[in-house]
GROMACS .gro file of C-alpha atoms in nm:
model
  129
    1MET     CA    1  -0.055  -0.292   0.859
    2PRO     CA    2   0.081   0.040   0.750
    3PHE     CA    3   0.298   0.251   0.975
    4VAL     CA    4   0.258   0.621   0.896
    5ARG     CA    5   0.470   0.920   0.987
    6ILE     CA    6   0.344   1.269   0.906
    7ASP     CA    7   0.565   1.576   0.945
    8ALA     CA    8   0.433   1.931   0.906
    9LEU     CA    9   0.569   2.276   0.977
   10GLY     CA   10   0.393   2.477   1.248
   11ALA     CA   11   0.093   2.244   1.267
   12GLY     CA   12  -0.123   2.256   1.576
   13PRO     CA   13  -0.307   1.956   1.720
   14ASP     CA   14  -0.618   2.009   1.506
   15ARG     CA   15  -0.424   2.021   1.180
   16LEU     CA   16  -0.214   1.718   1.275
   17ASP     CA   17  -0.530   1.526   1.361
   18ALA     CA   18  -0.690   1.627   1.030
   19LEU     CA   19  -0.383   1.516   0.835
   20GLY     CA   20  -0.373   1.185   1.022
   21ARG     CA   21  -0.741   1.126   0.946
   22ALA     CA   22  -0.687   1.215   0.579
   23VAL     CA   23  -0.408   0.961   0.537
   24HIS     CA   24  -0.589   0.691   0.732
   25ASP     CA   25  -0.916   0.740   0.542
   26ALA     CA   26  -0.726   0.726   0.212
   27LEU     CA   27  -0.556   0.400   0.315
   28VAL     CA   28  -0.890   0.247   0.414
   29GLU     CA   29  -1.059   0.361   0.090
   30THR     CA   30  -0.789   0.275  -0.163
   31LEU     CA   31  -0.593  -0.015  -0.012
   32ASP     CA   32  -0.868  -0.178   0.196
   33ILE     CA   33  -0.677  -0.128   0.521
   34PRO     CA   34  -0.901  -0.224   0.817
   35PRO     CA   35  -1.039   0.088   0.991
   36GLY     CA   36  -0.891  -0.017   1.327
   37ASP     CA   37  -0.542  -0.060   1.178
   38LEU     CA   38  -0.416   0.281   1.290
   39PHE     CA   39  -0.046   0.331   1.368
   40GLN     CA   40   0.075   0.687   1.314
   41VAL     CA   41   0.339   0.930   1.436
   42LEU     CA   42   0.227   1.290   1.386
   43ALA     CA   43   0.498   1.555   1.427
   44SER     CA   44   0.494   1.931   1.401
   45HIS     CA   45   0.817   2.124   1.354
   46ASP     CA   46   0.849   2.477   1.489
   47GLY     CA   47   1.093   2.607   1.229
   48THR     CA   48   1.359   2.679   1.491
   49THR     CA   49   1.457   2.364   1.679
   50GLY     CA   50   1.318   2.149   1.400
   51THR     CA   51   1.222   2.238   1.047
   52LEU     CA   52   1.134   2.098   0.706
   53ARG     CA   53   1.310   2.184   0.384
   54VAL     CA   54   1.145   2.192   0.044
   55GLY     CA   55   1.246   2.213  -0.318
   56ASP     CA   56   1.064   2.260  -0.646
   57TYR     CA   57   1.168   1.926  -0.795
   58PRO     CA   58   1.025   1.814  -1.042
   59GLY     CA   59   0.874   2.152  -1.121
   60ILE     CA   60   0.622   2.149  -0.835
   61HIS     CA   61   0.641   2.464  -0.623
   62ARG     CA   62   0.609   2.384  -0.253
   63ASP     CA   63   0.617   2.621   0.042
   64GLU     CA   64   0.592   2.627   0.423
   65GLY     CA   65   0.261   2.438   0.395
   66ILE     CA   66   0.457   2.121   0.304
   67VAL     CA   67   0.344   1.795   0.460
   68TYR     CA   68   0.569   1.490   0.440
   69VAL     CA   69   0.386   1.157   0.461
   70ALA     CA   70   0.598   0.845   0.498
   71ILE     CA   71   0.410   0.514   0.479
   72THR     CA   72   0.567   0.175   0.545
   73LEU     CA   73   0.361  -0.132   0.455
   74ARG     CA   74   0.390  -0.485   0.329
   75ALA     CA   75   0.470  -0.521  -0.041
   76GLY     CA   76   0.222  -0.631  -0.303
   77ARG     CA   77  -0.005  -0.346  -0.413
   78PRO     CA   78  -0.018  -0.274  -0.786
   79PRO     CA   79   0.086   0.070  -0.918
   80GLU     CA   80  -0.272   0.178  -0.997
   81ARG     CA   81  -0.376   0.135  -0.633
   82LYS     CA   82  -0.070   0.331  -0.520
   83ARG     CA   83  -0.163   0.612  -0.760
   84ALA     CA   84  -0.517   0.609  -0.620
   85LEU     CA   85  -0.373   0.629  -0.268
   86TYR     CA   86  -0.152   0.931  -0.349
   87ARG     CA   87  -0.441   1.110  -0.519
   88ARG     CA   88  -0.682   1.041  -0.232
   89ILE     CA   89  -0.434   1.153   0.035
   90ALA     CA   90  -0.389   1.485  -0.149
   91GLU     CA   91  -0.767   1.528  -0.188
   92LEU     CA   92  -0.844   1.453   0.176
   93ALA     CA   93  -0.551   1.657   0.313
   94HIS     CA   94  -0.696   1.952   0.123
   95ALA     CA   95  -1.053   1.881   0.236
   96TYR     CA   96  -0.972   1.805   0.603
   97ALA     CA   97  -0.670   2.027   0.672
   98GLY     CA   98  -0.664   2.288   0.396
   99THR     CA   99  -0.329   2.162   0.267
  100GLU     CA  100  -0.272   2.244  -0.098
  101PRO     CA  101  -0.228   1.921  -0.299
  102ARG     CA  102   0.106   2.052  -0.433
  103ASN     CA  103   0.233   2.050  -0.072
  104VAL     CA  104   0.151   1.683  -0.007
  105PHE     CA  105   0.470   1.479  -0.047
  106VAL     CA  106   0.418   1.102  -0.003
  107SER     CA  107   0.686   0.835   0.023
  108LEU     CA  108   0.583   0.470   0.024
  109THR     CA  109   0.823   0.201   0.151
  110GLU     CA  110   0.735  -0.165   0.111
  111ASN     CA  111   0.875  -0.455   0.306
  112ALA     CA  112   0.820  -0.824   0.380
  113PRO     CA  113   0.620  -1.004   0.652
  114ALA     CA  114   0.938  -1.080   0.848
  115ASP     CA  115   1.001  -0.707   0.886
  116TRP     CA  116   0.719  -0.653   1.137
  117SER     CA  117   0.672  -0.711   1.508
  118LEU     CA  118   0.339  -0.575   1.629
  119GLY     CA  119   0.417  -0.637   1.995
  120ASN     CA  120   0.514  -0.907   2.244
  121GLY     CA  121   0.846  -0.958   2.062
  122GLU     CA  122   0.676  -1.173   1.799
  123ALA     CA  123   0.671  -1.169   1.418
  124GLN     CA  124   0.293  -1.191   1.383
  125TYR     CA  125   0.296  -1.207   1.000
  126LEU     CA  126   0.525  -1.510   0.980
  127ALA     CA  127   0.353  -1.844   0.934
  128ASP     CA  128   0.599  -2.028   1.163
  129ARG     CA  129   0.569  -1.795   1.458
   0.00000   0.00000   0.00000
């Protein structure tokens, strides 16, 4: 049950949709997330009232095409599957939205079953719910 937030600079609805599809398809392909498990916040920043800042750390030149992808999900995936996820997100963001792979910045945050409520004020992932 990943929760995804994607932030891009000056992205219209079509680009935001393409980026959301890229991340979701990568999650389905690499981490076996069910296709219907889709929870995303897609945000475009106009550069005036909201913006994104970039740096070249660690030697990767990024520019105004930057896309920040923050994914929160339950812990337990091995590093090789995470690497496959990052690679596939970059590939699909390029294929679907034209985003250069160097501009795809992904942050993965893991948590425990008790850290989720999917609605109705319940902790659906806890055995004693």
